Amino acid sequence: MIRVNVLYANKPGATFDIDYYLAKHMPMLRERMGAALKGMTVDHGLSGGQLGIEAAYRVITALMFDSVDAFERAFTPFAGEIQGDIPRFTNITPTVQISDVKI
Amino acid sequence: MIRVNVLYANKPGATFDIDYYLAKHMPMLRERMGAALKGMTVDHGLSGGQLGIEAAYRVITALMFDSVDAFERAFTPFAGEIQGDIPRFTNITPTVQISDVKI
């Protein structure tokens, strides 16, 4: 099992429309990925490790797939549509990585 | 529900002993947090969003708790012991944040 981690780092002037993300972007992504998508999490940053400190990331999302190959086969046909939707909810360029699920 | 995200950024010269982390650090943390810890994930970075590109993070961990208060009550008594174990498996100072679980 792999996770595709998508991280939207906080920075001065960063905007992020969490309502659009949850109501439009993630449902669209779920629909396009179909059965290849085995699970997802969306974390909305509240604070640093202690309250009162600003969160380093506005949003941290993870998408689970059986394998890198399964992710690439599901994502590639819709990459343009999914990435093209990003400016509708944020001006942050996300960091994306593929991770091996250890726990 | 909240997640405590712990991110170990990759950098030149970074070291991370994933075997120690999985066999010693995370079980210790799980034991100390007790029933307050509602779940955990550990992602080990393989690559960037495409294979062949270096992963931005060596490890991305998330710990679930019912609330910020539940996390602080569980963590604070063991903060010194848990943080003191970090140099045994990495020379990276992790970024920690508290997030609201949206999905």
mmCIF file with all atom_site columns, C-alpha atoms in Angstrom:
data_model
loop_
_atom_site.group_PDB
_atom_site.id
_atom_site.type_symbol
_atom_site.label_atom_id
_atom_site.label_alt_id
_atom_site.label_comp_id
_atom_site.label_asym_id
_atom_site.label_entity_id
_atom_site.label_seq_id
_atom_site.pdbx_PDB_ins_code
_atom_site.Cartn_x
_atom_site.Cartn_y
_atom_site.Cartn_z
_atom_site.occupancy
_atom_site.B_iso_or_equiv
_atom_site.pdbx_formal_charge
_atom_site.auth_seq_id
_atom_site.auth_comp_id
_atom_site.auth_asym_id
_atom_site.auth_atom_id
_atom_site.pdbx_PDB_model_num
ATOM 1   C CA . MET A 1 1   ? 0.000   0.000  0.000   1.00 0.00 ? 1   MET A CA 1
ATOM 2   C CA . ILE A 1 2   ? 1.271   3.501  -0.805  1.00 0.00 ? 2   ILE A CA 1
ATOM 3   C CA . ARG A 1 3   ? 0.148   6.952  0.184   1.00 0.00 ? 3   ARG A CA 1
ATOM 4   C CA . VAL A 1 4   ? 0.343   9.988  -2.053  1.00 0.00 ? 4   VAL A CA 1
ATOM 5   C CA . ASN A 1 5   ? 0.961   12.893 0.354   1.00 0.00 ? 5   ASN A CA 1
ATOM 6   C CA . VAL A 1 6   ? -0.143  16.337 -0.832  1.00 0.00 ? 6   VAL A CA 1
ATOM 7   C CA . LEU A 1 7   ? 1.037   19.192 1.400   1.00 0.00 ? 7   LEU A CA 1
ATOM 8   C CA . TYR A 1 8   ? -0.031  22.825 1.121   1.00 0.00 ? 8   TYR A CA 1
ATOM 9   C CA . ALA A 1 9   ? 2.612   24.807 3.059   1.00 0.00 ? 9   ALA A CA 1
ATOM 10  C CA . ASN A 1 10  ? 1.491   27.945 4.854   1.00 0.00 ? 10  ASN A CA 1
ATOM 11  C CA . LYS A 1 11  ? 3.224   31.203 3.887   1.00 0.00 ? 11  LYS A CA 1
ATOM 12  C CA . PRO A 1 12  ? 2.447   34.925 4.033   1.00 0.00 ? 12  PRO A CA 1
ATOM 13  C CA . GLY A 1 13  ? -0.300  35.733 1.552   1.00 0.00 ? 13  GLY A CA 1
ATOM 14  C CA . ALA A 1 14  ? -1.353  32.107 1.141   1.00 0.00 ? 14  ALA A CA 1
ATOM 15  C CA . THR A 1 15  ? -5.030  31.521 0.421   1.00 0.00 ? 15  THR A CA 1
ATOM 16  C CA . PHE A 1 16  ? -6.911  28.235 0.752   1.00 0.00 ? 16  PHE A CA 1
ATOM 17  C CA . ASP A 1 17  ? -10.670 27.754 0.315   1.00 0.00 ? 17  ASP A CA 1
ATOM 18  C CA . ILE A 1 18  ? -11.281 24.689 2.471   1.00 0.00 ? 18  ILE A CA 1
ATOM 19  C CA . ASP A 1 19  ? -15.012 24.700 1.681   1.00 0.00 ? 19  ASP A CA 1
ATOM 20  C CA . TYR A 1 20  ? -14.383 24.413 -2.074  1.00 0.00 ? 20  TYR A CA 1
ATOM 21  C CA . TYR A 1 21  ? -11.707 21.792 -1.445  1.00 0.00 ? 21  TYR A CA 1
ATOM 22  C CA . LEU A 1 22  ? -14.048 19.572 0.568   1.00 0.00 ? 22  LEU A CA 1
ATOM 23  C CA . ALA A 1 23  ? -17.212 20.183 -1.459  1.00 0.00 ? 23  ALA A CA 1
ATOM 24  C CA . LYS A 1 24  ? -15.798 20.184 -5.000  1.00 0.00 ? 24  LYS A CA 1
ATOM 25  C CA . HIS A 1 25  ? -12.146 19.222 -5.402  1.00 0.00 ? 25  HIS A CA 1
ATOM 26  C CA . MET A 1 26  ? -11.949 16.098 -3.268  1.00 0.00 ? 26  MET A CA 1
ATOM 27  C CA . PRO A 1 27  ? -15.276 14.637 -4.491  1.00 0.00 ? 27  PRO A CA 1
ATOM 28  C CA . MET A 1 28  ? -14.133 15.216 -8.098  1.00 0.00 ? 28  MET A CA 1
ATOM 29  C CA . LEU A 1 29  ? -10.830 13.508 -7.376  1.00 0.00 ? 29  LEU A CA 1
ATOM 30  C CA . ARG A 1 30  ? -12.586 10.601 -5.642  1.00 0.00 ? 30  ARG A CA 1
ATOM 31  C CA . GLU A 1 31  ? -14.906 10.154 -8.582  1.00 0.00 ? 31  GLU A CA 1
ATOM 32  C CA . ARG A 1 32  ? -12.089 10.239 -11.151 1.00 0.00 ? 32  ARG A CA 1
ATOM 33  C CA . MET A 1 33  ? -9.840  7.839  -9.198  1.00 0.00 ? 33  MET A CA 1
ATOM 34  C CA . GLY A 1 34  ? -12.658 5.324  -8.812  1.00 0.00 ? 34  GLY A CA 1
ATOM 35  C CA . ALA A 1 35  ? -11.936 1.980  -7.186  1.00 0.00 ? 35  ALA A CA 1
ATOM 36  C CA . ALA A 1 36  ? -8.166  2.535  -7.368  1.00 0.00 ? 36  ALA A CA 1
ATOM 37  C CA . LEU A 1 37  ? -8.445  5.009  -4.480  1.00 0.00 ? 37  LEU A CA 1
ATOM 38  C CA . LYS A 1 38  ? -8.432  2.933  -1.298  1.00 0.00 ? 38  LYS A CA 1
ATOM 39  C CA . GLY A 1 39  ? -8.832  5.769  1.195   1.00 0.00 ? 39  GLY A CA 1
ATOM 40  C CA . MET A 1 40  ? -8.141  9.420  1.842   1.00 0.00 ? 40  MET A CA 1
ATOM 41  C CA . THR A 1 41  ? -7.511  11.775 4.728   1.00 0.00 ? 41  THR A CA 1
ATOM 42  C CA . VAL A 1 42  ? -7.669  15.579 4.800   1.00 0.00 ? 42  VAL A CA 1
ATOM 43  C CA . ASP A 1 43  ? -6.101  17.462 7.728   1.00 0.00 ? 43  ASP A CA 1
ATOM 44  C CA . HIS A 1 44  ? -6.799  21.180 8.124   1.00 0.00 ? 44  HIS A CA 1
ATOM 45  C CA . GLY A 1 45  ? -4.020  22.934 10.032  1.00 0.00 ? 45  GLY A CA 1
ATOM 46  C CA . LEU A 1 46  ? -5.025  24.479 13.358  1.00 0.00 ? 46  LEU A CA 1
ATOM 47  C CA . SER A 1 47  ? -1.719  25.371 14.987  1.00 0.00 ? 47  SER A CA 1
ATOM 48  C CA . GLY A 1 48  ? 1.842   24.326 15.476  1.00 0.00 ? 48  GLY A CA 1
ATOM 49  C CA . GLY A 1 49  ? 2.659   21.607 17.988  1.00 0.00 ? 49  GLY A CA 1
ATOM 50  C CA . GLN A 1 50  ? 1.368   23.940 20.675  1.00 0.00 ? 50  GLN A CA 1
ATOM 51  C CA . LEU A 1 51  ? -1.675  26.198 20.438  1.00 0.00 ? 51  LEU A CA 1
ATOM 52  C CA . GLY A 1 52  ? -0.893  29.805 19.510  1.00 0.00 ? 52  GLY A CA 1
ATOM 53  C CA . ILE A 1 53  ? 1.892   28.892 17.077  1.00 0.00 ? 53  ILE A CA 1
ATOM 54  C CA . GLU A 1 54  ? 0.942   29.111 13.408  1.00 0.00 ? 54  GLU A CA 1
ATOM 55  C CA . ALA A 1 55  ? 0.556   25.818 11.553  1.00 0.00 ? 55  ALA A CA 1
ATOM 56  C CA . ALA A 1 56  ? 3.290   25.092 9.015   1.00 0.00 ? 56  ALA A CA 1
ATOM 57  C CA . TYR A 1 57  ? 0.747   23.631 6.567   1.00 0.00 ? 57  TYR A CA 1
ATOM 58  C CA . ARG A 1 58  ? -2.705  24.871 5.659   1.00 0.00 ? 58  ARG A CA 1
ATOM 59  C CA . VAL A 1 59  ? -3.786  21.406 4.530   1.00 0.00 ? 59  VAL A CA 1
ATOM 60  C CA . ILE A 1 60  ? -2.180  17.948 4.512   1.00 0.00 ? 60  ILE A CA 1
ATOM 61  C CA . THR A 1 61  ? -3.954  15.361 2.365   1.00 0.00 ? 61  THR A CA 1
ATOM 62  C CA . ALA A 1 62  ? -3.141  11.687 1.838   1.00 0.00 ? 62  ALA A CA 1
ATOM 63  C CA . LEU A 1 63  ? -4.503  9.344  -0.833  1.00 0.00 ? 63  LEU A CA 1
ATOM 64  C CA . MET A 1 64  ? -4.086  5.575  -0.546  1.00 0.00 ? 64  MET A CA 1
ATOM 65  C CA . PHE A 1 65  ? -3.496  3.221  -3.458  1.00 0.00 ? 65  PHE A CA 1
ATOM 66  C CA . ASP A 1 66  ? -2.437  -0.413 -3.710  1.00 0.00 ? 66  ASP A CA 1
ATOM 67  C CA . SER A 1 67  ? 0.791   0.487  -5.543  1.00 0.00 ? 67  SER A CA 1
ATOM 68  C CA . VAL A 1 68  ? 2.638   3.254  -7.376  1.00 0.00 ? 68  VAL A CA 1
ATOM 69  C CA . ASP A 1 69  ? 1.508   1.651  -10.625 1.00 0.00 ? 69  ASP A CA 1
ATOM 70  C CA . ALA A 1 70  ? -2.148  1.682  -9.553  1.00 0.00 ? 70  ALA A CA 1
ATOM 71  C CA . PHE A 1 71  ? -1.835  5.372  -8.625  1.00 0.00 ? 71  PHE A CA 1
ATOM 72  C CA . GLU A 1 72  ? -0.217  6.317  -11.928 1.00 0.00 ? 72  GLU A CA 1
ATOM 73  C CA . ARG A 1 73  ? -2.761  4.406  -13.994 1.00 0.00 ? 73  ARG A CA 1
ATOM 74  C CA . ALA A 1 74  ? -5.648  6.056  -12.133 1.00 0.00 ? 74  ALA A CA 1
ATOM 75  C CA . PHE A 1 75  ? -4.211  9.566  -11.968 1.00 0.00 ? 75  PHE A CA 1
ATOM 76  C CA . THR A 1 76  ? -2.482  10.166 -15.298 1.00 0.00 ? 76  THR A CA 1
ATOM 77  C CA . PRO A 1 77  ? -5.634  10.345 -17.476 1.00 0.00 ? 77  PRO A CA 1
ATOM 78  C CA . PHE A 1 78  ? -7.081  13.036 -15.176 1.00 0.00 ? 78  PHE A CA 1
ATOM 79  C CA . ALA A 1 79  ? -3.877  14.845 -14.139 1.00 0.00 ? 79  ALA A CA 1
ATOM 80  C CA . GLY A 1 80  ? -4.642  17.934 -16.224 1.00 0.00 ? 80  GLY A CA 1
ATOM 81  C CA . GLU A 1 81  ? -8.198  18.260 -14.949 1.00 0.00 ? 81  GLU A CA 1
ATOM 82  C CA . ILE A 1 82  ? -7.230  17.705 -11.293 1.00 0.00 ? 82  ILE A CA 1
ATOM 83  C CA . GLN A 1 83  ? -4.183  19.988 -11.336 1.00 0.00 ? 83  GLN A CA 1
ATOM 84  C CA . GLY A 1 84  ? -6.128  22.582 -13.326 1.00 0.00 ? 84  GLY A CA 1
ATOM 85  C CA . ASP A 1 85  ? -8.649  22.812 -10.488 1.00 0.00 ? 85  ASP A CA 1
ATOM 86  C CA . ILE A 1 86  ? -6.005  23.803 -7.902  1.00 0.00 ? 86  ILE A CA 1
ATOM 87  C CA . PRO A 1 87  ? -6.024  27.580 -8.673  1.00 0.00 ? 87  PRO A CA 1
ATOM 88  C CA . ARG A 1 88  ? -9.759  27.590 -7.887  1.00 0.00 ? 88  ARG A CA 1
ATOM 89  C CA . PHE A 1 89  ? -9.062  26.977 -4.172  1.00 0.00 ? 89  PHE A CA 1
ATOM 90  C CA . THR A 1 90  ? -5.490  28.036 -3.412  1.00 0.00 ? 90  THR A CA 1
ATOM 91  C CA . ASN A 1 91  ? -2.499  30.038 -4.569  1.00 0.00 ? 91  ASN A CA 1
ATOM 92  C CA . ILE A 1 92  ? -0.138  27.523 -2.919  1.00 0.00 ? 92  ILE A CA 1
ATOM 93  C CA . THR A 1 93  ? 1.811   25.094 -5.107  1.00 0.00 ? 93  THR A CA 1
ATOM 94  C CA . PRO A 1 94  ? 1.508   21.810 -3.213  1.00 0.00 ? 94  PRO A CA 1
ATOM 95  C CA . THR A 1 95  ? 4.381   19.477 -2.439  1.00 0.00 ? 95  THR A CA 1
ATOM 96  C CA . VAL A 1 96  ? 3.529   15.959 -3.589  1.00 0.00 ? 96  VAL A CA 1
ATOM 97  C CA . GLN A 1 97  ? 5.306   12.762 -2.666  1.00 0.00 ? 97  GLN A CA 1
ATOM 98  C CA . ILE A 1 98  ? 4.795   9.023  -2.792  1.00 0.00 ? 98  ILE A CA 1
ATOM 99  C CA . SER A 1 99  ? 5.336   7.121  0.450   1.00 0.00 ? 99  SER A CA 1
ATOM 100 C CA . ASP A 1 100 ? 5.399   3.507  1.519   1.00 0.00 ? 100 ASP A CA 1
ATOM 101 C CA . VAL A 1 101 ? 2.741   2.871  4.180   1.00 0.00 ? 101 VAL A CA 1
ATOM 102 C CA . LYS A 1 102 ? 4.561   1.438  7.212   1.00 0.00 ? 102 LYS A CA 1
ATOM 103 C CA . ILE A 1 103 ? 1.714   1.803  9.748   1.00 0.00 ? 103 ILE A CA 1
ATOM 104 C CA . MET B 1 1   ? -10.986 14.368 16.056  1.00 0.00 ? 1   MET B CA 1
ATOM 105 C CA . ILE B 1 2   ? -7.549  15.916 15.583  1.00 0.00 ? 2   ILE B CA 1
ATOM 106 C CA . ARG B 1 3   ? -4.360  14.687 14.031  1.00 0.00 ? 3   ARG B CA 1
ATOM 107 C CA . VAL B 1 4   ? -0.898  15.573 15.246  1.00 0.00 ? 4   VAL B CA 1
ATOM 108 C CA . ASN B 1 5   ? 1.240   15.643 12.094  1.00 0.00 ? 5   ASN B CA 1
ATOM 109 C CA . VAL B 1 6   ? 4.965   15.018 12.543  1.00 0.00 ? 6   VAL B CA 1
ATOM 110 C CA . LEU B 1 7   ? 7.036   15.664 9.418   1.00 0.00 ? 7   LEU B CA 1
ATOM 111 C CA . TYR B 1 8   ? 10.716  14.828 8.976   1.00 0.00 ? 8   TYR B CA 1
ATOM 112 C CA . ALA B 1 9   ? 11.882  16.928 5.995   1.00 0.00 ? 9   ALA B CA 1
ATOM 113 C CA . ASN B 1 10  ? 14.569  15.492 3.764   1.00 0.00 ? 10  ASN B CA 1
ATOM 114 C CA . LYS B 1 11  ? 17.767  17.494 3.358   1.00 0.00 ? 11  LYS B CA 1
ATOM 115 C CA . PRO B 1 12  ? 21.395  16.867 2.409   1.00 0.00 ? 12  PRO B CA 1
ATOM 116 C CA . GLY B 1 13  ? 23.065  14.894 5.193   1.00 0.00 ? 13  GLY B CA 1
ATOM 117 C CA . ALA B 1 14  ? 19.784  13.862 6.798   1.00 0.00 ? 14  ALA B CA 1
ATOM 118 C CA . THR B 1 15  ? 19.780  10.498 8.529   1.00 0.00 ? 15  THR B CA 1
ATOM 119 C CA . PHE B 1 16  ? 16.723  8.495  9.578   1.00 0.00 ? 16  PHE B CA 1
ATOM 120 C CA . ASP B 1 17  ? 16.758  4.972  11.029  1.00 0.00 ? 17  ASP B CA 1
ATOM 121 C CA . ILE B 1 18  ? 13.330  3.725  9.988   1.00 0.00 ? 18  ILE B CA 1
ATOM 122 C CA . ASP B 1 19  ? 13.927  0.333  11.635  1.00 0.00 ? 19  ASP B CA 1
ATOM 123 C CA . TYR B 1 20  ? 14.507  1.910  15.053  1.00 0.00 ? 20  TYR B CA 1
ATOM 124 C CA . TYR B 1 21  ? 11.564  4.243  14.521  1.00 0.00 ? 21  TYR B CA 1
ATOM 125 C CA . LEU B 1 22  ? 9.158   1.372  13.815  1.00 0.00 ? 22  LEU B CA 1
ATOM 126 C CA . ALA B 1 23  ? 10.570  -1.123 16.309  1.00 0.00 ? 23  ALA B CA 1
ATOM 127 C CA . LYS B 1 24  ? 11.309  1.174  19.254  1.00 0.00 ? 24  LYS B CA 1
ATOM 128 C CA . HIS B 1 25  ? 10.112  4.772  19.007  1.00 0.00 ? 25  HIS B CA 1
ATOM 129 C CA . MET B 1 26  ? 6.556   4.289  17.789  1.00 0.00 ? 26  MET B CA 1
ATOM 130 C CA . PRO B 1 27  ? 5.784   1.361  20.126  1.00 0.00 ? 27  PRO B CA 1
ATOM 131 C CA . MET B 1 28  ? 7.113   3.431  23.063  1.00 0.00 ? 28  MET B CA 1
ATOM 132 C CA . LEU B 1 29  ? 4.952   6.359  22.017  1.00 0.00 ? 29  LEU B CA 1
ATOM 133 C CA . ARG B 1 30  ? 1.914   4.120  21.599  1.00 0.00 ? 30  ARG B CA 1
ATOM 134 C CA . GLU B 1 31  ? 2.439   2.618  25.041  1.00 0.00 ? 31  GLU B CA 1
ATOM 135 C CA . ARG B 1 32  ? 2.865   6.035  26.715  1.00 0.00 ? 32  ARG B CA 1
ATOM 136 C CA . MET B 1 33  ? -0.170  7.596  24.985  1.00 0.00 ? 33  MET B CA 1
ATOM 137 C CA . GLY B 1 34  ? -2.375  4.690  25.996  1.00 0.00 ? 34  GLY B CA 1
ATOM 138 C CA . ALA B 1 35  ? -6.085  4.821  25.194  1.00 0.00 ? 35  ALA B CA 1
ATOM 139 C CA . ALA B 1 36  ? -5.900  8.529  24.295  1.00 0.00 ? 36  ALA B CA 1
ATOM 140 C CA . LEU B 1 37  ? -4.202  7.577  21.007  1.00 0.00 ? 37  LEU B CA 1
ATOM 141 C CA . LYS B 1 38  ? -6.989  6.674  18.588  1.00 0.00 ? 38  LYS B CA 1
ATOM 142 C CA . GLY B 1 39  ? -4.826  5.738  15.621  1.00 0.00 ? 39  GLY B CA 1
ATOM 143 C CA . MET B 1 40  ? -1.537  6.350  13.883  1.00 0.00 ? 40  MET B CA 1
ATOM 144 C CA . THR B 1 41  ? -0.038  6.282  10.406  1.00 0.00 ? 41  THR B CA 1
ATOM 145 C CA . VAL B 1 42  ? 3.615   6.254  9.366   1.00 0.00 ? 42  VAL B CA 1
ATOM 146 C CA . ASP B 1 43  ? 4.534   7.033  5.753   1.00 0.00 ? 43  ASP B CA 1
ATOM 147 C CA . HIS B 1 44  ? 8.106   6.386  4.574   1.00 0.00 ? 44  HIS B CA 1
ATOM 148 C CA . GLY B 1 45  ? 9.036   8.621  1.631   1.00 0.00 ? 45  GLY B CA 1
ATOM 149 C CA . LEU B 1 46  ? 9.813   6.818  -1.633  1.00 0.00 ? 46  LEU B CA 1
ATOM 150 C CA . SER B 1 47  ? 9.938   9.611  -4.198  1.00 0.00 ? 47  SER B CA 1
ATOM 151 C CA . GLY B 1 48  ? 8.421   12.884 -5.256  1.00 0.00 ? 48  GLY B CA 1
ATOM 152 C CA . GLY B 1 49  ? 5.104   12.886 -7.084  1.00 0.00 ? 49  GLY B CA 1
ATOM 153 C CA . GLN B 1 50  ? 6.831   11.025 -9.894  1.00 0.00 ? 50  GLN B CA 1
ATOM 154 C CA . LEU B 1 51  ? 9.369   8.237  -9.531  1.00 0.00 ? 51  LEU B CA 1
ATOM 155 C CA . GLY B 1 52  ? 12.998  9.359  -9.822  1.00 0.00 ? 52  GLY B CA 1
ATOM 156 C CA . ILE B 1 53  ? 12.436  12.649 -7.991  1.00 0.00 ? 53  ILE B CA 1
ATOM 157 C CA . GLU B 1 54  ? 13.656  12.704 -4.388  1.00 0.00 ? 54  GLU B CA 1
ATOM 158 C CA . ALA B 1 55  ? 10.959  12.714 -1.684  1.00 0.00 ? 55  ALA B CA 1
ATOM 159 C CA . ALA B 1 56  ? 10.606  16.016 0.199   1.00 0.00 ? 56  ALA B CA 1
ATOM 160 C CA . TYR B 1 57  ? 10.057  14.155 3.498   1.00 0.00 ? 57  TYR B CA 1
ATOM 161 C CA . ARG B 1 58  ? 11.831  11.128 4.879   1.00 0.00 ? 58  ARG B CA 1
ATOM 162 C CA . VAL B 1 59  ? 8.889   10.257 7.112   1.00 0.00 ? 59  VAL B CA 1
ATOM 163 C CA . ILE B 1 60  ? 5.407   11.703 7.647   1.00 0.00 ? 60  ILE B CA 1
ATOM 164 C CA . THR B 1 61  ? 3.628   10.469 10.767  1.00 0.00 ? 61  THR B CA 1
ATOM 165 C CA . ALA B 1 62  ? 0.142   11.260 12.056  1.00 0.00 ? 62  ALA B CA 1
ATOM 166 C CA . LEU B 1 63  ? -1.321  10.557 15.498  1.00 0.00 ? 63  LEU B CA 1
ATOM 167 C CA . MET B 1 64  ? -5.073  10.765 16.119  1.00 0.00 ? 64  MET B CA 1
ATOM 168 C CA . PHE B 1 65  ? -6.686  12.013 19.319  1.00 0.00 ? 65  PHE B CA 1
ATOM 169 C CA . ASP B 1 66  ? -10.234 12.994 20.243  1.00 0.00 ? 66  ASP B CA 1
ATOM 170 C CA . SER B 1 67  ? -9.249  16.610 20.923  1.00 0.00 ? 67  SER B CA 1
ATOM 171 C CA . VAL B 1 68  ? -6.332  18.974 21.440  1.00 0.00 ? 68  VAL B CA 1
ATOM 172 C CA . ASP B 1 69  ? -6.933  18.691 25.149  1.00 0.00 ? 69  ASP B CA 1
ATOM 173 C CA . ALA B 1 70  ? -6.802  14.879 25.054  1.00 0.00 ? 70  ALA B CA 1
ATOM 174 C CA . PHE B 1 71  ? -3.509  15.070 23.133  1.00 0.00 ? 71  PHE B CA 1
ATOM 175 C CA . GLU B 1 72  ? -1.945  17.544 25.566  1.00 0.00 ? 72  GLU B CA 1
ATOM 176 C CA . ARG B 1 73  ? -3.026  15.565 28.626  1.00 0.00 ? 73  ARG B CA 1
ATOM 177 C CA . ALA B 1 74  ? -1.592  12.351 27.164  1.00 0.00 ? 74  ALA B CA 1
ATOM 178 C CA . PHE B 1 75  ? 1.599   13.825 25.716  1.00 0.00 ? 75  PHE B CA 1
ATOM 179 C CA . THR B 1 76  ? 2.825   16.388 28.232  1.00 0.00 ? 76  THR B CA 1
ATOM 180 C CA . PRO B 1 77  ? 3.870   13.936 30.979  1.00 0.00 ? 77  PRO B CA 1
ATOM 181 C CA . PHE B 1 78  ? 6.042   12.026 28.487  1.00 0.00 ? 78  PHE B CA 1
ATOM 182 C CA . ALA B 1 79  ? 7.198   14.889 26.247  1.00 0.00 ? 79  ALA B CA 1
ATOM 183 C CA . GLY B 1 80  ? 10.750  14.818 27.567  1.00 0.00 ? 80  GLY B CA 1
ATOM 184 C CA . GLU B 1 81  ? 11.125  11.065 27.162  1.00 0.00 ? 81  GLU B CA 1
ATOM 185 C CA . ILE B 1 82  ? 9.590   11.004 23.671  1.00 0.00 ? 82  ILE B CA 1
ATOM 186 C CA . GLN B 1 83  ? 11.496  14.012 22.348  1.00 0.00 ? 83  GLN B CA 1
ATOM 187 C CA . GLY B 1 84  ? 14.685  12.767 23.993  1.00 0.00 ? 84  GLY B CA 1
ATOM 188 C CA . ASP B 1 85  ? 14.464  9.594  21.909  1.00 0.00 ? 85  ASP B CA 1
ATOM 189 C CA . ILE B 1 86  ? 14.509  11.503 18.582  1.00 0.00 ? 86  ILE B CA 1
ATOM 190 C CA . PRO B 1 87  ? 18.335  11.809 18.291  1.00 0.00 ? 87  PRO B CA 1
ATOM 191 C CA . ARG B 1 88  ? 18.532  7.987  18.490  1.00 0.00 ? 88  ARG B CA 1
ATOM 192 C CA . PHE B 1 89  ? 16.957  7.662  15.025  1.00 0.00 ? 89  PHE B CA 1
ATOM 193 C CA . THR B 1 90  ? 17.432  10.952 13.163  1.00 0.00 ? 90  THR B CA 1
ATOM 194 C CA . ASN B 1 91  ? 19.340  14.217 12.948  1.00 0.00 ? 91  ASN B CA 1
ATOM 195 C CA . ILE B 1 92  ? 16.252  15.963 11.513  1.00 0.00 ? 92  ILE B CA 1
ATOM 196 C CA . THR B 1 93  ? 14.257  18.340 13.712  1.00 0.00 ? 93  THR B CA 1
ATOM 197 C CA . PRO B 1 94  ? 10.652  17.429 12.908  1.00 0.00 ? 94  PRO B CA 1
ATOM 198 C CA . THR B 1 95  ? 7.920   19.915 12.088  1.00 0.00 ? 95  THR B CA 1
ATOM 199 C CA . VAL B 1 96  ? 4.898   19.278 14.304  1.00 0.00 ? 96  VAL B CA 1
ATOM 200 C CA . GLN B 1 97  ? 1.412   20.627 13.854  1.00 0.00 ? 97  GLN B CA 1
ATOM 201 C CA . ILE B 1 98  ? -2.105  20.040 15.103  1.00 0.00 ? 98  ILE B CA 1
ATOM 202 C CA . SER B 1 99  ? -4.791  19.631 12.451  1.00 0.00 ? 99  SER B CA 1
ATOM 203 C CA . ASP B 1 100 ? -8.545  19.289 12.392  1.00 0.00 ? 100 ASP B CA 1
ATOM 204 C CA . VAL B 1 101 ? -9.540  15.993 10.742  1.00 0.00 ? 101 VAL B CA 1
ATOM 205 C CA . LYS B 1 102 ? -11.858 16.882 7.840   1.00 0.00 ? 102 LYS B CA 1
ATOM 206 C CA . ILE B 1 103 ? -11.861 13.497 6.073   1.00 0.00 ? 103 ILE B CA 1
#
